[in-house]
Coordinates of C-alpha atoms and ligand atoms in Angstrom, one line a residue:
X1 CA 117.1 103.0 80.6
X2 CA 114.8 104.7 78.8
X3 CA 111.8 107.3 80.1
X4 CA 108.5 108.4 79.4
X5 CA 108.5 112.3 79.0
X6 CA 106.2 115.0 77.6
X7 CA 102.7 112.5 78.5
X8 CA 100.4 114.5 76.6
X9 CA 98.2 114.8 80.1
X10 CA 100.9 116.0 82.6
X11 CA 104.2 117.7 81.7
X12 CA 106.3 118.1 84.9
X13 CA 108.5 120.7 86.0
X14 CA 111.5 120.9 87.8
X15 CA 111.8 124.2 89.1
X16 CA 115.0 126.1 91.1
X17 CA 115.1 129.1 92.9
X18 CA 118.1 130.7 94.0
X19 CA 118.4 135.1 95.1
X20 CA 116.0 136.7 97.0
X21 CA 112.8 137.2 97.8
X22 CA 111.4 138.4 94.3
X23 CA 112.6 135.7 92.7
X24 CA 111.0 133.2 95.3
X25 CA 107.6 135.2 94.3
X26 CA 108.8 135.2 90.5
X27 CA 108.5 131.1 90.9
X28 CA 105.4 131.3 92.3
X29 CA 104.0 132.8 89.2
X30 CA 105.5 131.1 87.0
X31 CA 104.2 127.4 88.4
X32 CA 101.0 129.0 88.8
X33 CA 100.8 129.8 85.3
X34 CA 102.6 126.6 83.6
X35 CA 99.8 124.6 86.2
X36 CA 97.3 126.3 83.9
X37 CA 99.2 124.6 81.0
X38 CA 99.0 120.9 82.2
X39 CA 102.2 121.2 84.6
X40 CA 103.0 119.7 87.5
X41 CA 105.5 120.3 89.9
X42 CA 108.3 117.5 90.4
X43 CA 111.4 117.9 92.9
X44 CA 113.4 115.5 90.6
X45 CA 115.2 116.6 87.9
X46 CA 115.5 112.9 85.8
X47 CA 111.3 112.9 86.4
X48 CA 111.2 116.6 85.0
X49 CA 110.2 117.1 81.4
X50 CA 111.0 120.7 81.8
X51 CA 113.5 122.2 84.1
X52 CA 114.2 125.9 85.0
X53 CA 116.4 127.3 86.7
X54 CA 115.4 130.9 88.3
X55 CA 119.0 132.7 88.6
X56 CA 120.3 135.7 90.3
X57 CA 123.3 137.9 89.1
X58 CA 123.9 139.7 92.1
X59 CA 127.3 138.3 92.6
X60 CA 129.6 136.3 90.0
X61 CA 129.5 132.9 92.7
X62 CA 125.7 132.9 92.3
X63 CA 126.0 132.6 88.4
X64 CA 129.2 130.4 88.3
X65 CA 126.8 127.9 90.6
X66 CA 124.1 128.2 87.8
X67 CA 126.4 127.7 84.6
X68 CA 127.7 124.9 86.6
X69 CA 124.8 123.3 87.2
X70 CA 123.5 123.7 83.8
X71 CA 127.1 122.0 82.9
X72 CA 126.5 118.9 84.7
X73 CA 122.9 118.8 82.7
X74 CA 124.8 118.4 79.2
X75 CA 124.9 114.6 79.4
X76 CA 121.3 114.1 80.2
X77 CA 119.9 116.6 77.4
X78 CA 122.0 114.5 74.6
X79 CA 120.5 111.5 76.3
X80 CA 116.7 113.2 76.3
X81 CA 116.8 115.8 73.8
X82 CA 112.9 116.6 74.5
X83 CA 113.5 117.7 77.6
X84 CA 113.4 121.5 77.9
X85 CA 115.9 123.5 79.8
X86 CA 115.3 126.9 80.8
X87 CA 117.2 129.7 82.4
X88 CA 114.7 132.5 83.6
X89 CA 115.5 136.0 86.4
X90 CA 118.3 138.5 86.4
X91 CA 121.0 135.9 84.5
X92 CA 118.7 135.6 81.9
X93 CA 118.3 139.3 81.5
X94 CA 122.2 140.2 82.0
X95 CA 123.7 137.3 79.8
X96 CA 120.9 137.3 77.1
X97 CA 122.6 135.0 74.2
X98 CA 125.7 134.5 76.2
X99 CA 123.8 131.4 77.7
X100 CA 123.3 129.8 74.9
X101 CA 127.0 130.4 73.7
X102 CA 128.1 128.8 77.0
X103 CA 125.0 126.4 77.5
X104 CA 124.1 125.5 73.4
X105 CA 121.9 123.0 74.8
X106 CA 119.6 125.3 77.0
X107 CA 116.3 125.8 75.3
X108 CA 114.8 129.2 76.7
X109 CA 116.3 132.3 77.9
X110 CA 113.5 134.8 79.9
X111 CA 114.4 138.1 81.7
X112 CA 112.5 138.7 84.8
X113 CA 110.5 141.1 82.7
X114 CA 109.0 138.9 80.5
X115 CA 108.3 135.9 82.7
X116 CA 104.3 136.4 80.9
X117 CA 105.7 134.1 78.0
X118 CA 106.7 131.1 79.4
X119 CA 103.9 129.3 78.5
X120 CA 104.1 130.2 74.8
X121 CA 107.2 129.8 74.7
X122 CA 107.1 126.4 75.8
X123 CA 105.1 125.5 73.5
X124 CA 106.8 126.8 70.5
X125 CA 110.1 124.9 71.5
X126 CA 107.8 121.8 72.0
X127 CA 106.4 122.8 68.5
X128 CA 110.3 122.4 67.1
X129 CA 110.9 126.1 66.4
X130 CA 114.3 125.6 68.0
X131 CA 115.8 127.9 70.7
X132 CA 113.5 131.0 72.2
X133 CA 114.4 134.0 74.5
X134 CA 112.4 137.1 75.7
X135 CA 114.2 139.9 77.6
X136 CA 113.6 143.0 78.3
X137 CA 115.2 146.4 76.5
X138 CA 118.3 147.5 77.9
X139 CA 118.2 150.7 80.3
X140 CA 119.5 153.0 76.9
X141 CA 117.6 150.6 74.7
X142 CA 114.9 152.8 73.5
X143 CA 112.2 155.4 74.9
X144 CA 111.7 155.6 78.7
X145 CA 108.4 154.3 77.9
X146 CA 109.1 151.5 76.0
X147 CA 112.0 150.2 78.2
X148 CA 109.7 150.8 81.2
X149 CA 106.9 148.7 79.0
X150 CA 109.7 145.6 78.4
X151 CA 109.6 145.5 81.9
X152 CA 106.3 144.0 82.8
X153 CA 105.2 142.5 86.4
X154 CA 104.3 139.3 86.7
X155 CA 101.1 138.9 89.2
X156 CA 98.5 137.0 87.5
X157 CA 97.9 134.1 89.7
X158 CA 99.0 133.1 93.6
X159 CA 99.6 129.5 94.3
X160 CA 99.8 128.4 97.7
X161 CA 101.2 125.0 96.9
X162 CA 105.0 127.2 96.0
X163 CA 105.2 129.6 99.3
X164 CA 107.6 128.4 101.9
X165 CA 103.7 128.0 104.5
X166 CA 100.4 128.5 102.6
X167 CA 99.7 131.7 105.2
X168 CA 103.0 133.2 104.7
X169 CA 103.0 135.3 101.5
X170 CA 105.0 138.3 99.4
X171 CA 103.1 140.8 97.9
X172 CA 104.7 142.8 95.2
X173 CA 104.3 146.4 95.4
X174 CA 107.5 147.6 93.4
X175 CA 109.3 146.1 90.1
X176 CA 113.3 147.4 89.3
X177 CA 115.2 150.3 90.8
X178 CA 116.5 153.4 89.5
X179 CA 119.1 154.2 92.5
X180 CA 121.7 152.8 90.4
X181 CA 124.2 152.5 93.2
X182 CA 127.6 152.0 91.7
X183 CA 127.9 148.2 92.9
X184 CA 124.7 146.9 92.0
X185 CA 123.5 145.3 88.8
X186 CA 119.9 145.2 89.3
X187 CA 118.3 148.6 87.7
X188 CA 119.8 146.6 84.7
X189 CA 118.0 143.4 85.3
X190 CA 115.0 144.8 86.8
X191 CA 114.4 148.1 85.0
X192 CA 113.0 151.3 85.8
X193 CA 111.4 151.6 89.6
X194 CA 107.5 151.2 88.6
X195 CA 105.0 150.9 91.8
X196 CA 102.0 149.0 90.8
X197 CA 98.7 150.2 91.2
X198 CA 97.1 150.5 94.7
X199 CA 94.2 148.7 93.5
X200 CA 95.7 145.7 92.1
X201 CA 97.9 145.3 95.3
X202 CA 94.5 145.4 97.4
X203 CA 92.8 142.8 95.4
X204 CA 95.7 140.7 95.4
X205 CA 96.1 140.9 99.0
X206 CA 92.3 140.0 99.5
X207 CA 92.9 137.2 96.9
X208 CA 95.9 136.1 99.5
X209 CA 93.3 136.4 102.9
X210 CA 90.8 134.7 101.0
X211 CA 93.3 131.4 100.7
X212 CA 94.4 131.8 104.3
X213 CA 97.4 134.3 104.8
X214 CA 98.0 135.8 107.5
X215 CA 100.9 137.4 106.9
X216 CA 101.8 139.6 104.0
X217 CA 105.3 140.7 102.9
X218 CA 105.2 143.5 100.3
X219 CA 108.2 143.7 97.9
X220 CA 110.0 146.2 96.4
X221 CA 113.8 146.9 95.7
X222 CA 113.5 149.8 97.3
X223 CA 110.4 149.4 99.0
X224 CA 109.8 152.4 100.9
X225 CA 110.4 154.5 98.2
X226 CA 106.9 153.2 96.4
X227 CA 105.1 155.8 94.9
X228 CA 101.7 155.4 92.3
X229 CA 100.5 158.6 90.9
X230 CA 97.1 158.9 89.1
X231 CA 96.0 162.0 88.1
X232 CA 96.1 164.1 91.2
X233 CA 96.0 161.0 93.5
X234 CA 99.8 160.1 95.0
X235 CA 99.8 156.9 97.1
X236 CA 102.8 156.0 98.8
X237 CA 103.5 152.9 101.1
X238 CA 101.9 154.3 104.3
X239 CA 98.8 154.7 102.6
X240 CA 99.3 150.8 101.2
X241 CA 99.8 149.7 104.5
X242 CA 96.6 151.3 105.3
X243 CA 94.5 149.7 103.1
X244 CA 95.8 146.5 103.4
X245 CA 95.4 146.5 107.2
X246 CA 91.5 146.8 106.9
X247 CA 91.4 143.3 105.1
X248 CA 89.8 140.8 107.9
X249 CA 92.1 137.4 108.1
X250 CA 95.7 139.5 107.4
X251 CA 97.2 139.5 110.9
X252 CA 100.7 140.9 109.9
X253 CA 102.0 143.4 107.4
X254 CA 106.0 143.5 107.1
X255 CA 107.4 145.2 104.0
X256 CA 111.2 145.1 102.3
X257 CA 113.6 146.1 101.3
X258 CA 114.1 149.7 102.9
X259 CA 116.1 152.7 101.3
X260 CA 117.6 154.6 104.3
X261 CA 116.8 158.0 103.0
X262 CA 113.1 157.4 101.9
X263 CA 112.9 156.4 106.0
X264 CA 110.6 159.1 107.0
X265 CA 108.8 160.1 109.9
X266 CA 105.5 160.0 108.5
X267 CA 106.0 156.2 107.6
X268 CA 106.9 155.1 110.9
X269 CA 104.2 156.8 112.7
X270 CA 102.1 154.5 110.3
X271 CA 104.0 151.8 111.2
X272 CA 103.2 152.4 114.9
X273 CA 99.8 153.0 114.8
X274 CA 98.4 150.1 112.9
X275 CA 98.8 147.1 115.2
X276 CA 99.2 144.8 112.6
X277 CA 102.3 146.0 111.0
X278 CA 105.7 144.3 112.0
X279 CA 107.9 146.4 113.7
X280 CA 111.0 145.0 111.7
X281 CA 112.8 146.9 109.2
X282 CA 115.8 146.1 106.9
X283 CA 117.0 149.0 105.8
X284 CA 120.8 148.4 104.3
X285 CA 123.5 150.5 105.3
X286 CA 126.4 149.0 102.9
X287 CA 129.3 151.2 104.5
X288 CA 130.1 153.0 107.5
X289 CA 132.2 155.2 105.5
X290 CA 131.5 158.4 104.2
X291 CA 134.1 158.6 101.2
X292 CA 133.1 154.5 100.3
X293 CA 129.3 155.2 100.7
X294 CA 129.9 158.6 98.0
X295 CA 132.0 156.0 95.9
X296 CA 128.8 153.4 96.3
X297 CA 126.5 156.7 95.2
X298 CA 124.4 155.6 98.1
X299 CA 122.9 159.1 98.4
X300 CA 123.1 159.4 102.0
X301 CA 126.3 160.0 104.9
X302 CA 126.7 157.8 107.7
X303 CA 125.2 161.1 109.6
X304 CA 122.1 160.5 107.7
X305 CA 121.9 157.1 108.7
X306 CA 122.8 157.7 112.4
X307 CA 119.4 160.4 112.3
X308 CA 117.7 158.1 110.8
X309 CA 118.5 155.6 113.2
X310 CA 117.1 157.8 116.0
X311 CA 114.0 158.7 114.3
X312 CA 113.3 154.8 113.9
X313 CA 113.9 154.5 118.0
X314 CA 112.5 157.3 118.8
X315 CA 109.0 156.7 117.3
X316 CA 109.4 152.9 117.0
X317 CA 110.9 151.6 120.6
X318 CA 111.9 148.2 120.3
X319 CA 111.9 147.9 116.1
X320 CA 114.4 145.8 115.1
X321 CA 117.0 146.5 112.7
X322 CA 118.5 144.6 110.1
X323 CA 121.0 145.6 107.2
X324 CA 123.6 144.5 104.4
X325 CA 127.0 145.4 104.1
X326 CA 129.3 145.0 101.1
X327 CA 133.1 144.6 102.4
X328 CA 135.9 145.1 100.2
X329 CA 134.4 147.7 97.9
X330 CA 137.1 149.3 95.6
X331 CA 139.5 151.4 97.2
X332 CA 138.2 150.4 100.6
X333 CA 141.1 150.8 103.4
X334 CA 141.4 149.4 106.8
X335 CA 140.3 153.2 108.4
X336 CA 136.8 152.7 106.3
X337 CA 136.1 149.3 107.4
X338 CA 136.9 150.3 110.6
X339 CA 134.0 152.7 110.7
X340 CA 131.6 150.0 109.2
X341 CA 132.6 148.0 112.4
X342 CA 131.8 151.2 114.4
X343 CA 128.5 151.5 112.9
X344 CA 127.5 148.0 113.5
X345 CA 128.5 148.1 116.9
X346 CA 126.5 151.5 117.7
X347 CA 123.2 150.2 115.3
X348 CA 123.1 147.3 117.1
X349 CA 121.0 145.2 114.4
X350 CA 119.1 142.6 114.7
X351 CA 121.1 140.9 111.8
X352 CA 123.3 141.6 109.3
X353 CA 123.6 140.2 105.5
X354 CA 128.0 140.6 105.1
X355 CA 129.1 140.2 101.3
X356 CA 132.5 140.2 99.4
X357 CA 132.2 142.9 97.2
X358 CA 131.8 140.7 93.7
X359 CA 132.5 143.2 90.3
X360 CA 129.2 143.1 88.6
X361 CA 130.3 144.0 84.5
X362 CA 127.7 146.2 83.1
X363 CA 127.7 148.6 86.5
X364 CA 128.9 151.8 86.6
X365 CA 131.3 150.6 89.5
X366 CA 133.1 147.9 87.3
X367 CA 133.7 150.8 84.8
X368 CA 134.7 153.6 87.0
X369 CA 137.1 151.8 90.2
X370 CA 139.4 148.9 90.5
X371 CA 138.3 146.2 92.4
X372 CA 141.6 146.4 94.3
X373 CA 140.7 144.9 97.7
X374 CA 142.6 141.0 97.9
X375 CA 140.4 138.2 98.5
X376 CA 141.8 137.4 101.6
X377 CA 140.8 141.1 102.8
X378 CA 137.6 140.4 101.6
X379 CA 137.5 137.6 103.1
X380 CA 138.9 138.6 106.6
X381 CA 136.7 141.5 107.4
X382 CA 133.5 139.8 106.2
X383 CA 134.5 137.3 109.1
X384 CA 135.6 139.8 111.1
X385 CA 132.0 142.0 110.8
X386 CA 130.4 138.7 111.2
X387 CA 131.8 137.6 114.7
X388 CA 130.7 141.2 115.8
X389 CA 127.3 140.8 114.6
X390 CA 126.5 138.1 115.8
X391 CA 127.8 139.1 119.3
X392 CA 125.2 141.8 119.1
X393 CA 122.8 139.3 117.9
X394 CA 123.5 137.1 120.9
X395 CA 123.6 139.6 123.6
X396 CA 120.2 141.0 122.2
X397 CA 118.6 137.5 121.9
X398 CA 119.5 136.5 125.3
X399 CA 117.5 139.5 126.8
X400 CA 114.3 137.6 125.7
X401 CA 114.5 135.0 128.2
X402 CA 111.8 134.4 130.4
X403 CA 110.1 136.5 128.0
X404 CA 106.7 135.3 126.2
X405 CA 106.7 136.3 122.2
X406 CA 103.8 135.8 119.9
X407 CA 105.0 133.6 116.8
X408 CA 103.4 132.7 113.7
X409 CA 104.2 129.4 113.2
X410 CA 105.8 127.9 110.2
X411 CA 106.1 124.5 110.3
X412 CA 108.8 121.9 111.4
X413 CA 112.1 123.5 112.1
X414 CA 115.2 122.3 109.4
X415 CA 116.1 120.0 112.6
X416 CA 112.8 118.3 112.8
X417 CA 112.8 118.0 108.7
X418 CA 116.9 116.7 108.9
X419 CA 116.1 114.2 111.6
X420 CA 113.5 113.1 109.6
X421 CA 110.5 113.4 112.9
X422 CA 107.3 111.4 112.0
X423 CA 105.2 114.3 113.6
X424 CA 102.6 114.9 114.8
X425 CA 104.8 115.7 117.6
X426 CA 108.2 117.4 116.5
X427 CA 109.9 120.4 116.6
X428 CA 108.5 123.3 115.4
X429 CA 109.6 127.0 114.1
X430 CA 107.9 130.2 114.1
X431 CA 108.8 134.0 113.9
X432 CA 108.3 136.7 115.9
X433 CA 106.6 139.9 114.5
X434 CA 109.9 141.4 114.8
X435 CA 111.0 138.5 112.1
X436 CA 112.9 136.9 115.3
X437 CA 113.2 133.0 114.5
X438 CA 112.0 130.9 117.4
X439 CA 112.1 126.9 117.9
X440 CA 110.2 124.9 120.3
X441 CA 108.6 121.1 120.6
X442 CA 105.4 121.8 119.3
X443 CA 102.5 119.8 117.5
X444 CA 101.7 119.7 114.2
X445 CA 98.3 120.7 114.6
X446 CA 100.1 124.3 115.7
X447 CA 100.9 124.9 112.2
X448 CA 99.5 128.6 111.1
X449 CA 98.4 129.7 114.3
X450 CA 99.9 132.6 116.5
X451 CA 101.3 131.2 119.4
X452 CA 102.8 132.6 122.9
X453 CA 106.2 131.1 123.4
X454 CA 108.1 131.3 126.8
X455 CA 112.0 131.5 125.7
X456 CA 114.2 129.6 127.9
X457 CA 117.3 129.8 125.2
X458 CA 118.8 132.2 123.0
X459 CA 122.0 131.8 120.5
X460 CA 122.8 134.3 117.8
X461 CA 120.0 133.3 115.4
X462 CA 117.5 131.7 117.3
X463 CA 115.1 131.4 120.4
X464 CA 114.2 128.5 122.2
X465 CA 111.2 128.1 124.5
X466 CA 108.4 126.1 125.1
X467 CA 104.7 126.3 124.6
X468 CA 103.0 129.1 127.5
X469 CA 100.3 127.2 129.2
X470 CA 97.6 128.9 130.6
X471 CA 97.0 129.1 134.1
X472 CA 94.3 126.2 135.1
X473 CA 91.1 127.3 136.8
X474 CA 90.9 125.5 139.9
X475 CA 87.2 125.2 139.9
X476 CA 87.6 122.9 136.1
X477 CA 90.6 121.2 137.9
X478 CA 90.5 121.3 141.4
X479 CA 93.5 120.4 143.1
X480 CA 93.8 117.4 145.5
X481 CA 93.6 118.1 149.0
X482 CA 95.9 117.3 151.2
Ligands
5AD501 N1 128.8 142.5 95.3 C1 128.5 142.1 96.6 N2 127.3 142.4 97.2 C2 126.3 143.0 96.5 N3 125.1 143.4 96.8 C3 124.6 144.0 95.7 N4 125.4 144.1 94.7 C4 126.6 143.4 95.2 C5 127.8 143.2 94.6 N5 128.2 143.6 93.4 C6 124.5 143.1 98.1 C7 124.0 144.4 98.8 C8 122.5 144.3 98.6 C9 122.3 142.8 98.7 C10 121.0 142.3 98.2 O1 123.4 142.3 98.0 O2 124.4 144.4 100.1 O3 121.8 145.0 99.7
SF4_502 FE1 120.8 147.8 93.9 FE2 121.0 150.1 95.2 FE3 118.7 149.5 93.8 FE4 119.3 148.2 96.1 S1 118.9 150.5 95.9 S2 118.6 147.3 94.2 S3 121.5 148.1 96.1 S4 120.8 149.8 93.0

């Protein structure tokens, strides 16, 4: 059966999202700006004149999904040859014209730093100029300045529509990374660590109050380490925090991710003294070995990140903790992952990320060690880290019963949305400002406010609880006598 595509009024777009949090924002953008260009958004891909798929090449499984999926698409681009197919985000950037060679029927290839020309490039493929890709230069590409130039940010526009809740919203602070832990493939993908400039982050961030957030995320790979110098002027994330927490109408302030050794004192005492900042940090710890975190070239010892865990406690009572651990990295023995499970047990975090170690070609880890952990070793201590953490996670959820929290509240919970609840009266889901996730039976009409929740119930990942009432005045409802 045949369909109408590319109306000249309305061109829809099929958008998906998979990676983290950057590349949720990167989305943003981009429908923000193709919504300028006549788009709309459609969650159907046989509807979609253009469909693009926003990948992540942290691990090999998260590409091998992608090239999958583009694989099933082959039938239906011979079928519709005007439909466009894009691949955009740190794939994009890694495989370059690899795509195409394994994908010839994908149209556009764009690197996360050069998400600006999707629009034009759009339109040349539309025009009939065949296929079109825009990446960034390689980090030994060319001049510091002109690799750090390929990478541009992408913050033109904010569209409510694409957040997960219209008062929810990340703020990007930081583009790419230049830690270059051994592992990790993102300095390539991302580029040089560039802060952007404080002013632009505070008009963005009024922009954001202006269209109802509350609660602002700022983003950076290494968040903490954010630095913008002009001139004499050096403004770090404290002082960002700072600003930001004068706007009226922002009620929370979270920031991630965290580098443990740019975790200083200074910026938790921030932290602690503006009311509006969350007192939740992620700050990844990777290894609890010394010799694996050196092999990682994490730049810190699992001394450093004990001291740094006191300094958090010590000015911060009551933060929680979250981190990410690789298991599995190369030459990782049974005595080091031992210590990893000694670290999570004396951390105590909140939650933990656990990943296989996955050989990222094109990092200085895939050139320099074997990735001589088995699968099944991989496999069994991710488990095995996993049932401990989430023991912690229980133990530490269950002493909030009887307690109230203050959540922001999302929207329905995945339950509510599964069972398919007509509302307005359905199950709801908020989070603490300590980013803990809490469910109750709510009322639509709760959506986006700050609510006190009694907890009544507590399992690994979530709270439970029920609305807190106020205490009636007996004079507005007197009580019968007896
Ligand atoms: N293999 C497995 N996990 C990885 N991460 C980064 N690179 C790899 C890799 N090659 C994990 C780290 C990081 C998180 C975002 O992903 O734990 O903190
Ligand atoms: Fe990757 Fe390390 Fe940079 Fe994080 S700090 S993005 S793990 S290189």
């Amino acid at each position: 059966m045949g369909q109408v595509v590319n109306s000249v009024e309305t061109k829809k777009l099929y958008i998906e999202t998979v990676g983290c949090q950057m590349n949720v924002l990167d989305s943003e953008m981009v429908v923000a700006s193709l919504r300028r260009h006549g788009y709309d958004l459609t969650d159907s891909i046989d509807r979609a004149d253009t469909i693009l798929f926003n990948t992540c090449s942290v691990r090999e499984h998260a590409e091998e999904k992608v090239y999958n999926h583009l694989a099933q698409l082959k039938r239906m681009k011979l079928a519709f040859p005007q439909k466009t197919i894009g691949v955009m985000g740190c794939m994009a950037q890694k495989d370059q014209k690899q795509v195409f060679e394994r994908a010839p029927y994908v149209d556009l290839v764009v690197g996360p730093g050069q998400l600006h020309r999707i629009p034009e490039l759009l339109q040349r493929i539309e025009a009939g100029q065949g296929q079109q890709m825009a990446v960034s230069l390689g980090r030994r590409d060319g001049s510091q300045e002109d690799i750090r130039r390929s990478h541009e940010t992408f913050d033109p526009l904010r569209d409510p529509t694409m957040r997960p809740t219209p008062f929810q919203a990340y703020l990007r602070i930081q583009i790419g990374c230049d830690k270059f832990c051994t592992y990790c493939i993102v300095p390539m993908t991302r580029g040089p660590e560039q802060g952007r400039s404080p002013e632009l982050i505070v008009a963005e961030a009024r922009e954001l109050a202006n269209q109802g957030c509350k609660e602002i995320t700022f983003l950076g790979q290494t968040v903490n380490s954010y630095k913008y110098v002009n001139e004499d002027k050096t403004t770090r994330l404290a002082d960002l925090l700072e600003m930001v927490h004068e706007i009226d109408g922002i009620e929370r302030l979270k920031f991630v991710t965290s580098y443990p050794k740019d975790m200083t004192a200074e910026l938790l005492r921030t932290v602690r003294d503006l009311p509006k900042c969350s007192t939740y940090l992620h700050v990844p710890a990777q290894s609890g070995s010394d010799e694996i975190l050196k092999r990682m070239k994490r730049g810190y010892t699992v001394a450093d990140y004990y001291a740094m865990m006191d300094r958090i406690h010590d000015i911060l009572p009551g933060a929680a903790v979250s981190s990410d651990f690789i298991v599995g990295f190369c030459g990782e023995t049974d005595h080091d992952f031992q210590q990893t499970v000694e670290l999570v047990r004396r951390c105590r975090f909140k939650n933990s990320f656990i990943f296989k170690y996955s050989v990222r070609p094109g990092t200085r880890g895939a050139e320099l060690y074997q990735d001589d952990v088995p699968e099944e070793i991989k496999a069994l201590r991710n488990n095995q880290l996993l049932a401990i953490q989430n023991e912690i996670s229980q133990e530490d959820n269950l002493a909030f019963l009887g307690q109230s929290v203050q959540v922001l509240v999302e929207g329905p919970s995945k339950a509510s949305i599964k069972r398919g609840e007509p509302g307005p009266l359905r199950q709801l889901v908020g989070r603490t400002q300590c980013d803990r996730i809490v469910v109750w039976d709510g009322n639509e009409r709760q959506i986006g406010q700050m609510l006190n929740i009694v907890v009544h119930d507590a399992n690994a990942h979530t709270l439970f609880g029920t609305v807190e009432t106020m205490e009636l005045a007996p004079e507005v409802f007197p009580l019968p006598s007896v």
